Amino acid sequence: MATQAFEKLGLFYLGRAVDPQSATLSSDYFLYDARDLVTHAVCVGMTGSGKTGLCITLLEEAAIDGVPALIIDPKGDLGNLLLTFPGLSPQEFRPWINEEEARKRNLSPEDYAAAEAERWRKGLAEWDQDAERIGRLRSAADFSIYTPGSTSGIPVSITASFAAPPKEYLADPELLKDRVASTASGLLGLLGIQADPLKSREHILISNLLEQAWVGGRDATLGSLIQMIQSPPIARIGVFDLETFFPAGERLQLAMLLNNLLAAPGFATWLDGEPLDISRMLYTSEGRPRMSIFSIAHLADAERMFFVTMLLNQVLGWMRSQPGTGSLRAILYMDEIFGFFPPISEPPSKKPLLTLLKQARAYGLGVVLATQNPVDLDYKGLANTGTWFIGKLQTERDRERLLDGMAAASALAMERDQLISTVSGLKQRQFLMHDIHEEKPALFNSRWALSYLAGPLTRAQIKQLMQDRRGAAPGPAASQEATAPAGPAPQGAPVQAAPDDRPQVPAGIPQYFAPLKKAQPPGVRIIYQPHLYAAASYQIVDNKLGMSYSQSTSHILPLSENMTSAPWDESSSFEARIEELSRQIPQGAGFSPVPTTILQTSRFDKAQKGYLDFVYRQAQMTLWKSGLFKTTSQPGESERDFRLRLQQAARERRDFEMEKLRRKYAARIGALQTRLGRADQRMVRESEQYGQQKVQAAISVGATIFGALLGRKAISASTLGRATTATRQASRILQEQGDVERAKEDRQAAQQQLQALEQEMQQEADELARAFDPQTETLQPVIVRPSKTDILLRAGGVVWIPFAQNPTGGMDPLW
Ligand SMILES: Nc1ncnc2c1ncn2[C@@H]1O[C@H](COP(=O)(O)OP(=O)(O)OP(=O)(O)O)[C@@H](O)[C@H]1O
Ligand SMILES: [Mg+2]
């Protein structure tokens, strides 16, 4: 099918409306307003009712519209999203068919593949879709299958799960507490310990360790946790001292358990893969949307729980660092929620999921959950869910349960009896949609999926699909785990000469002392090492771009005796503000000898001037300019991030303009509909009197552009309602008059106007769709830099960095 306007206007083609009275399929497209998804959706139906098929079509529509998704796949069906064959040829289907099924039907695999290809082509055609649309889907997004703990797909590293969460967490104690608790529960679950967060010593200890590290801005790793469990950097837990609370010998057992996990042969795959970086899993490096499928069918229950919890925590962290939006930004889909969101117990996944359901709306993240069984859901947690897709349910009891739950969760706009009877009559792939943004529930049949629904993929099949992708993923995570402790170690080997008791810096050279950022190990003397230090601030002002940007920067270089000039290009950036540095000599510490060559006045002055030149070069940056949106990227914003921002801005603008368009046309259509209805009524009467065939009553609007773009909202709510009352009135008047000829003419005129209006709206909608497509724009690079007079030296001299000698004689930075 040719690109339809709705594809670019945030309307998801989910299927066709079903007439509730006759249960027949109408020709009207059933379009779902993507914005409604920000209040989340739940899909319930018995096995085989077509939930996954429906949700796959929803994800396909999202991809076509440029909305990325994170897809949690406990059963293995979602990998089918990669089975898209733009040729619709038997050869393309052949590797993915169910050979068992072919045998059962007495067909050769080739013949069965041909039959399947034909079935798919026919199925698609019945829903006005074709190979071209499959091509569009494929090129709209990047599709990947991740397999945590396995290398069949792309493995995922969980290292990030123990890293300090983004700074938004430190400002929100509740959020931090939840993250600490769910990480600890998830990890203990993996060790086979079902821990009660309030009672379990293990849980309390690990929570305390994680919290202490994170609040201090430090990442934890499994390795560092093992170390910390043995010699915790905390002396007390609550009012108890640590030894009473959890004696060393018993702590060792916990550390051993964790160590065994880390040392287990298969475990490396949990650390080696692509880091669990949500932004990267939602967009490619060029800013294209991604559909990232996390296949967890191969994992044991505890591992699944652990992974899902860690993933949800990362999603929360990513989400909180996004600016707010009213438009759909991304989707989180979970194909089978059983066990992860139960009504009574509290598995580790439940807290982060609850928080997501409560907060994600403001960030444009739509959560979609599917389940077979109405009892698997915590309805309290679903209190604000905007959309319910109800499929065929097995028993009367299931239907009752679901409706009870829903009624508790949201206001139902339909009478219960009516709902029950509608739900009882549902067939496979038929769903009753209850959307709080619409006037009343609507019945529809899911459209044919563009993806070949082959059922759960085997590991070998996943391997085949991800062949080119495995190993391509950068795996910095593993090395990170191995090279702990990571820290901003200043360059150069620490000077090992005997330390002095006082720092010996030549007179006239300012000196600064860096604060301790790590605890001083007991009984170890701190040795300070001298570094050449300079700090500057600068401003970039560009009136044409309307930008004014200020920045401070500082750098250090390890001092050495043979240094006659300062090679600032080799310096490391120093992440402390001048105000954080002390001018007081610390007591009881040692100070390495100071190489003085570079500190002689003229050299030192030159080194400082050299620093300003260095900053001038460093401060140059490239911004990106969008002609389409008449805006420029922020300093420090990458081209990719800028594109992502533009995409969301475009989406918001488009949704806003769409709403305006809807309003404008709804009113005009309403008036014409009323006229049409009136005319129809007259003709109906006429035909009754003369015993002729019934004239078809009100026109079907669903198949027209009105139906597509106005949706059920505008049509059903404001216009059709009014039209029917008007019709009733009209018929009363007509009993006396009965002017059929005039009615016919009137009808014709109204219909013509409606057609003209339709064309007009179609045009406006097309323009709208074209106007907001940031994907394809070539962005212009703009280079900006400070003028030399706008760079100021703020400080310069020697900065002392603290180190502690470790047992092997090396020096560890405490900074
Ligand atoms: N949109 C669709 N297009 C084509 N076929 C479909 C579609 N939806 C469902 N089907 C067919 O119906 C079968 C069952 O549907 P589906 O797998 O979606 O059920 P389900 O509700 O997810 O069941 P379960 O709870 O067991 O996972 C699919 O294997 C497929 O053959
Ligand atoms: Mg399913």
Coordinates of N, CA and C in Angstrom, one line a residue, residues 110-261:
E110 N 10.2 -27.1 1.3 CA 10.1 -26.1 0.2 C 8.6 -25.7 -0.1
D111 N 7.8 -26.8 -0.3 CA 6.4 -26.6 -0.6 C 5.7 -25.8 0.5
Y112 N 6.1 -26.2 1.8 CA 5.4 -25.6 2.9 C 5.8 -24.1 3.0
A113 N 7.1 -23.8 2.7 CA 7.6 -22.4 2.7 C 6.8 -21.6 1.6
A114 N 6.6 -22.3 0.5 CA 5.8 -21.6 -0.6 C 4.4 -21.3 -0.1
A115 N 3.8 -22.3 0.6 CA 2.5 -22.1 1.0 C 2.4 -21.0 2.1
E116 N 3.4 -21.0 3.0 CA 3.4 -19.9 4.0 C 3.6 -18.5 3.4
A117 N 4.5 -18.5 2.4 CA 4.7 -17.2 1.7 C 3.4 -16.7 1.1
E118 N 2.7 -17.6 0.5 CA 1.5 -17.3 -0.2 C 0.4 -16.8 0.9
R119 N 0.4 -17.6 2.0 CA -0.6 -17.3 3.1 C -0.3 -15.8 3.6
W120 N 1.0 -15.5 3.7 CA 1.3 -14.2 4.2 C 1.0 -13.1 3.3
R121 N 1.3 -13.3 2.0 CA 0.9 -12.3 1.0 C -0.6 -12.1 1.0
K122 N -1.3 -13.2 1.0 CA -2.8 -13.1 1.0 C -3.3 -12.3 2.3
G123 N -2.8 -12.8 3.4 CA -3.2 -12.2 4.6 C -2.9 -10.7 4.6
L124 N -1.8 -10.3 4.2 CA -1.4 -8.9 4.1 C -2.4 -8.1 3.2
A125 N -2.6 -8.7 2.0 CA -3.5 -8.1 1.0 C -4.9 -7.8 1.6
E126 N -5.4 -8.8 2.4 CA -6.7 -8.6 3.0 C -6.8 -7.4 3.9
W127 N -5.6 -7.0 4.3 CA -5.5 -5.8 5.2 C -4.8 -4.6 4.6
D128 N -5.0 -4.6 3.2 CA -4.5 -3.5 2.4 C -3.0 -3.3 2.6
Q129 N -2.2 -4.3 2.8 CA -0.8 -4.2 3.0 C -0.1 -5.0 2.0
D130 N 1.2 -4.6 1.7 CA 1.9 -5.3 0.7 C 3.4 -5.3 1.0
A131 N 4.2 -5.9 0.1 CA 5.6 -6.0 0.3 C 6.3 -4.7 0.5
E132 N 5.8 -3.7 -0.2 CA 6.4 -2.4 0.0 C 6.3 -1.9 1.4
R133 N 5.2 -2.2 2.1 CA 5.1 -1.7 3.5 C 6.1 -2.5 4.4
I134 N 6.3 -3.7 4.0 CA 7.3 -4.5 4.8 C 8.7 -3.8 4.6
G135 N 9.0 -3.4 3.4 CA 10.3 -2.7 3.2 C 10.3 -1.4 4.0
R136 N 9.2 -0.7 4.1 CA 9.2 0.5 4.8 C 9.5 0.2 6.3
L137 N 8.9 -0.8 6.8 CA 9.1 -1.2 8.2 C 10.6 -1.5 8.4
R138 N 11.1 -2.3 7.6 CA 12.5 -2.7 7.7 C 13.5 -1.6 7.8
S139 N 13.2 -0.6 6.9 CA 14.2 0.5 6.8 C 13.9 1.6 7.9
A140 N 12.8 1.5 8.5 CA 12.4 2.5 9.5 C 13.2 2.4 10.8
A141 N 13.7 1.2 11.1 CA 14.4 1.1 12.4 C 15.4 0.0 12.3
D142 N 16.2 -0.1 13.4 CA 17.2 -1.1 13.5 C 16.6 -2.2 14.4
F143 N 16.6 -3.4 14.0 CA 16.1 -4.5 14.9 C 17.2 -5.4 15.4
S144 N 17.2 -5.6 16.7 CA 18.3 -6.4 17.3 C 17.7 -7.3 18.4
I145 N 18.3 -8.5 18.5 CA 17.9 -9.4 19.6 C 19.1 -9.5 20.6
Y146 N 18.9 -9.1 21.8 CA 19.8 -9.3 22.8 C 19.5 -10.5 23.6
T147 N 20.6 -11.2 24.0 CA 20.4 -12.4 24.8 C 21.3 -12.3 26.1
P148 N 20.8 -11.8 27.2 CA 21.7 -11.7 28.3 C 22.1 -13.1 28.8
G149 N 23.4 -13.2 29.2 CA 23.9 -14.4 29.7 C 24.1 -15.5 28.6
S150 N 24.0 -15.1 27.3 CA 24.2 -16.0 26.3 C 24.7 -15.3 25.1
T151 N 25.5 -16.0 24.2 CA 26.1 -15.4 23.1 C 25.3 -15.7 21.8
S152 N 24.1 -16.3 21.9 CA 23.4 -16.6 20.7 C 23.0 -15.4 20.0
G153 N 22.5 -14.4 20.8 CA 22.2 -13.1 20.2 C 23.3 -12.2 20.6
I154 N 23.0 -10.9 20.8 CA 24.0 -10.0 21.3 C 24.0 -10.1 22.8
P155 N 25.1 -10.4 23.5 CA 25.1 -10.5 24.9 C 25.1 -9.1 25.5
V156 N 24.6 -9.1 26.8 CA 24.4 -7.8 27.4 C 25.3 -7.8 28.7
S157 N 26.0 -6.7 28.9 CA 26.7 -6.6 30.2 C 25.9 -5.9 31.3
I158 N 25.9 -6.6 32.4 CA 25.1 -6.0 33.5 C 26.0 -5.1 34.4
T159 N 27.2 -4.9 34.0 CA 28.1 -4.1 34.9 C 27.5 -2.8 35.2
A160 N 26.8 -2.1 34.3 CA 26.3 -0.8 34.5 C 25.3 -0.8 35.7
S161 N 24.7 -2.0 36.0 CA 23.7 -2.1 37.0 C 24.2 -1.7 38.4
F162 N 25.5 -1.9 38.5 CA 26.1 -1.6 39.8 C 26.8 -0.3 39.9
A163 N 26.9 0.4 38.7 CA 27.5 1.7 38.7 C 26.6 2.7 39.3
A164 N 27.2 3.8 39.8 CA 26.4 4.8 40.5 C 25.3 5.3 39.5
P165 N 24.1 5.4 40.0 CA 23.0 5.9 39.1 C 23.2 7.4 38.8
P166 N 22.5 7.9 37.8 CA 22.6 9.3 37.4 C 22.3 10.2 38.6
K167 N 22.7 11.5 38.5 CA 22.7 12.4 39.6 C 21.2 12.7 40.1
E168 N 20.2 12.5 39.2 CA 18.9 12.7 39.5 C 18.5 11.9 40.8
Y169 N 19.1 10.7 40.9 CA 18.8 9.8 42.0 C 19.2 10.4 43.4
L170 N 20.3 11.1 43.4 CA 20.8 11.6 44.7 C 19.9 12.7 45.2
A171 N 19.2 13.3 44.3 CA 18.2 14.3 44.8 C 16.9 13.8 45.2
D172 N 16.7 12.5 45.0 CA 15.4 11.9 45.3 C 15.6 10.6 46.1
P173 N 15.6 10.7 47.5 CA 16.0 9.6 48.4 C 15.1 8.4 48.1
E174 N 13.8 8.6 47.8 CA 12.9 7.5 47.6 C 13.4 6.7 46.4
L175 N 13.7 7.4 45.3 CA 14.1 6.7 44.1 C 15.4 5.9 44.3
L176 N 16.3 6.6 45.1 CA 17.6 5.9 45.4 C 17.4 4.7 46.2
K177 N 16.5 4.8 47.2 CA 16.2 3.7 48.1 C 15.7 2.5 47.3
D178 N 14.7 2.8 46.4 CA 14.2 1.7 45.6 C 15.2 1.1 44.7
R179 N 16.1 1.9 44.1 CA 17.1 1.3 43.2 C 18.1 0.4 44.0
V180 N 18.5 0.9 45.2 CA 19.4 0.1 46.0 C 18.7 -1.2 46.4
A181 N 17.4 -1.1 46.8 CA 16.7 -2.3 47.3 C 16.5 -3.3 46.1
S182 N 16.1 -2.8 45.0 CA 15.8 -3.8 43.9 C 17.1 -4.4 43.3
T183 N 18.2 -3.6 43.4 CA 19.5 -4.1 42.9 C 19.9 -5.2 43.9
A184 N 19.8 -5.0 45.2 CA 20.2 -5.9 46.2 C 19.4 -7.2 46.0
S185 N 18.0 -7.0 45.9 CA 17.2 -8.2 45.8 C 17.5 -9.0 44.6
G186 N 17.7 -8.3 43.5 CA 18.0 -9.0 42.2 C 19.2 -9.8 42.3
L187 N 20.2 -9.2 42.9 CA 21.5 -9.9 43.0 C 21.4 -11.1 44.0
L188 N 20.7 -10.9 45.1 CA 20.6 -12.0 46.0 C 19.7 -13.1 45.4
G189 N 18.7 -12.8 44.6 CA 17.9 -13.8 43.9 C 18.8 -14.6 43.0
L190 N 19.7 -14.0 42.4 CA 20.7 -14.7 41.5 C 21.5 -15.7 42.3
L191 N 21.8 -15.4 43.6 CA 22.5 -16.3 44.5 C 21.6 -17.3 45.1
G192 N 20.4 -17.3 44.8 CA 19.4 -18.2 45.3 C 18.9 -17.9 46.7
I193 N 19.1 -16.6 47.1 CA 18.6 -16.1 48.4 C 17.4 -15.3 48.2
Q194 N 16.3 -15.8 48.6 CA 15.0 -15.0 48.6 C 15.0 -14.1 49.8
A195 N 15.4 -12.9 49.7 CA 15.7 -12.0 50.9 C 14.5 -11.1 51.1
D196 N 14.1 -11.0 52.4 CA 13.2 -9.9 52.8 C 14.0 -8.7 53.1
P197 N 13.7 -7.6 52.3 CA 14.6 -6.4 52.5 C 14.6 -5.9 53.9
L198 N 13.6 -6.2 54.7 CA 13.6 -5.6 56.0 C 14.3 -6.5 57.0
K199 N 14.3 -7.8 56.7 CA 14.8 -8.8 57.7 C 16.1 -9.4 57.4
S200 N 16.4 -9.6 56.1 CA 17.6 -10.3 55.7 C 18.9 -9.5 56.0
R201 N 19.8 -10.2 56.7 CA 21.1 -9.5 56.9 C 21.8 -9.2 55.6
E202 N 21.8 -10.2 54.7 CA 22.5 -10.1 53.5 C 21.9 -8.9 52.7
H203 N 20.6 -8.8 52.7 CA 20.0 -7.7 52.0 C 20.4 -6.3 52.6
I204 N 20.3 -6.3 53.9 CA 20.7 -5.0 54.6 C 22.1 -4.6 54.3
L205 N 23.0 -5.6 54.4 CA 24.4 -5.3 54.2 C 24.7 -4.8 52.8
I206 N 24.2 -5.6 51.8 CA 24.5 -5.2 50.4 C 23.9 -3.8 50.1
S207 N 22.7 -3.6 50.6 CA 22.0 -2.3 50.4 C 22.9 -1.2 51.0
N208 N 23.4 -1.4 52.2 CA 24.2 -0.4 52.8 C 25.5 -0.1 52.0
L209 N 26.1 -1.2 51.5 CA 27.3 -1.0 50.7 C 27.0 -0.2 49.4
L210 N 26.0 -0.7 48.7 CA 25.6 0.0 47.5 C 25.3 1.5 47.7
E211 N 24.5 1.7 48.7 CA 24.1 3.1 49.0 C 25.3 4.0 49.3
Q212 N 26.2 3.5 50.1 CA 27.3 4.3 50.5 C 28.2 4.6 49.3
A213 N 28.4 3.6 48.5 CA 29.2 3.9 47.3 C 28.5 4.9 46.4
W214 N 27.3 4.7 46.1 CA 26.5 5.5 45.2 C 26.4 7.0 45.6
V215 N 26.1 7.1 46.9 CA 26.0 8.5 47.5 C 27.3 9.2 47.3
G216 N 28.4 8.4 47.5 CA 29.7 9.0 47.3 C 30.1 9.2 45.9
G217 N 29.2 8.9 45.0 CA 29.5 9.0 43.5 C 30.4 7.9 43.0
R218 N 30.5 6.8 43.7 CA 31.4 5.8 43.3 C 30.6 4.6 42.7
D219 N 31.1 4.0 41.6 CA 30.5 2.8 41.0 C 30.9 1.6 41.9
A220 N 30.0 0.7 41.9 CA 30.3 -0.6 42.5 C 30.5 -1.6 41.4
T221 N 31.2 -2.7 41.6 CA 31.3 -3.8 40.7 C 31.0 -5.0 41.5
L222 N 30.8 -6.2 40.8 CA 30.7 -7.4 41.6 C 32.0 -7.6 42.4
G223 N 33.1 -7.4 41.7 CA 34.4 -7.5 42.4 C 34.5 -6.7 43.7
S224 N 34.2 -5.4 43.5 CA 34.3 -4.5 44.7 C 33.3 -4.9 45.7
L225 N 32.1 -5.4 45.4 CA 31.2 -5.8 46.4 C 31.7 -7.0 47.2
I226 N 32.4 -7.9 46.5 CA 33.0 -9.1 47.2 C 34.0 -8.6 48.2
Q227 N 34.8 -7.6 47.8 CA 35.8 -7.0 48.7 C 35.1 -6.3 49.9
M228 N 34.1 -5.5 49.5 CA 33.4 -4.7 50.6 C 32.7 -5.6 51.6
I229 N 32.2 -6.7 51.1 CA 31.5 -7.6 52.0 C 32.5 -8.1 53.1
Q230 N 33.7 -8.4 52.6 CA 34.7 -8.9 53.6 C 35.2 -7.8 54.5
S231 N 35.6 -6.7 53.9 CA 36.0 -5.6 54.8 C 35.2 -4.4 54.5
P232 N 34.0 -4.3 55.1 CA 33.1 -3.2 54.7 C 33.7 -1.9 55.2
P233 N 33.5 -0.8 54.4 CA 33.9 0.5 54.8 C 32.9 1.2 55.8
I234 N 32.1 0.3 56.4 CA 31.1 0.9 57.4 C 31.3 0.1 58.7
A235 N 31.2 0.8 59.8 CA 31.5 0.2 61.1 C 30.2 -0.3 61.7
R236 N 29.1 0.4 61.4 CA 27.8 0.1 62.1 C 26.7 -0.1 61.1
I237 N 25.7 -0.9 61.5 CA 24.5 -0.9 60.8 C 23.4 -0.7 61.7
G238 N 22.7 0.4 61.5 CA 21.7 0.9 62.6 C 22.5 1.2 63.8
V239 N 22.0 0.6 64.9 CA 22.7 0.9 66.2 C 23.7 -0.2 66.5
F240 N 23.7 -1.3 65.7 CA 24.7 -2.4 66.0 C 26.0 -2.2 65.4
D241 N 27.1 -2.6 66.0 CA 28.3 -2.6 65.2 C 28.3 -3.8 64.3
L242 N 29.0 -3.7 63.2 CA 28.9 -4.6 62.1 C 29.2 -6.0 62.5
E243 N 30.2 -6.2 63.4 CA 30.5 -7.6 63.8 C 29.4 -8.3 64.5
T244 N 28.6 -7.5 65.3 CA 27.5 -8.1 66.0 C 26.4 -8.5 65.0
F245 N 26.2 -7.5 64.1 CA 25.1 -7.6 63.1 C 25.3 -8.8 62.2
F246 N 26.6 -8.9 61.7 CA 26.9 -9.9 60.6 C 28.4 -10.2 60.8
P247 N 28.7 -11.2 61.6 CA 30.1 -11.5 61.9 C 31.0 -11.8 60.6
A248 N 32.2 -11.5 60.7 CA 33.1 -11.7 59.5 C 33.1 -13.0 58.9
G249 N 33.0 -14.1 59.8 CA 33.0 -15.4 59.2 C 31.8 -15.7 58.4
E250 N 30.7 -15.2 58.8 CA 29.5 -15.4 58.0 C 29.4 -14.5 56.8
R251 N 30.0 -13.4 56.9 CA 30.1 -12.5 55.7 C 31.0 -13.1 54.7
L252 N 32.0 -13.8 55.1 CA 32.9 -14.5 54.2 C 32.1 -15.5 53.3
Q253 N 31.1 -16.2 53.9 CA 30.3 -17.1 53.2 C 29.5 -16.4 52.1
L254 N 29.0 -15.3 52.4 CA 28.3 -14.5 51.4 C 29.2 -14.1 50.3
A255 N 30.4 -13.6 50.7 CA 31.4 -13.2 49.7 C 31.8 -14.3 48.8
M256 N 31.9 -15.5 49.4 CA 32.2 -16.7 48.6 C 31.2 -17.1 47.6
L257 N 29.9 -17.0 48.0 CA 28.8 -17.3 47.1 C 28.9 -16.3 45.9
L258 N 29.1 -15.1 46.2 CA 29.2 -14.1 45.1 C 30.4 -14.4 44.2
N259 N 31.5 -14.8 44.8 CA 32.7 -15.1 44.1 C 32.4 -16.3 43.2
N260 N 31.8 -17.3 43.7 CA 31.5 -18.5 42.9 C 30.7 -18.1 41.7
L261 N 29.7 -17.2 41.9 CA 28.9 -16.8 40.8 C 29.8 -16.1 39.7

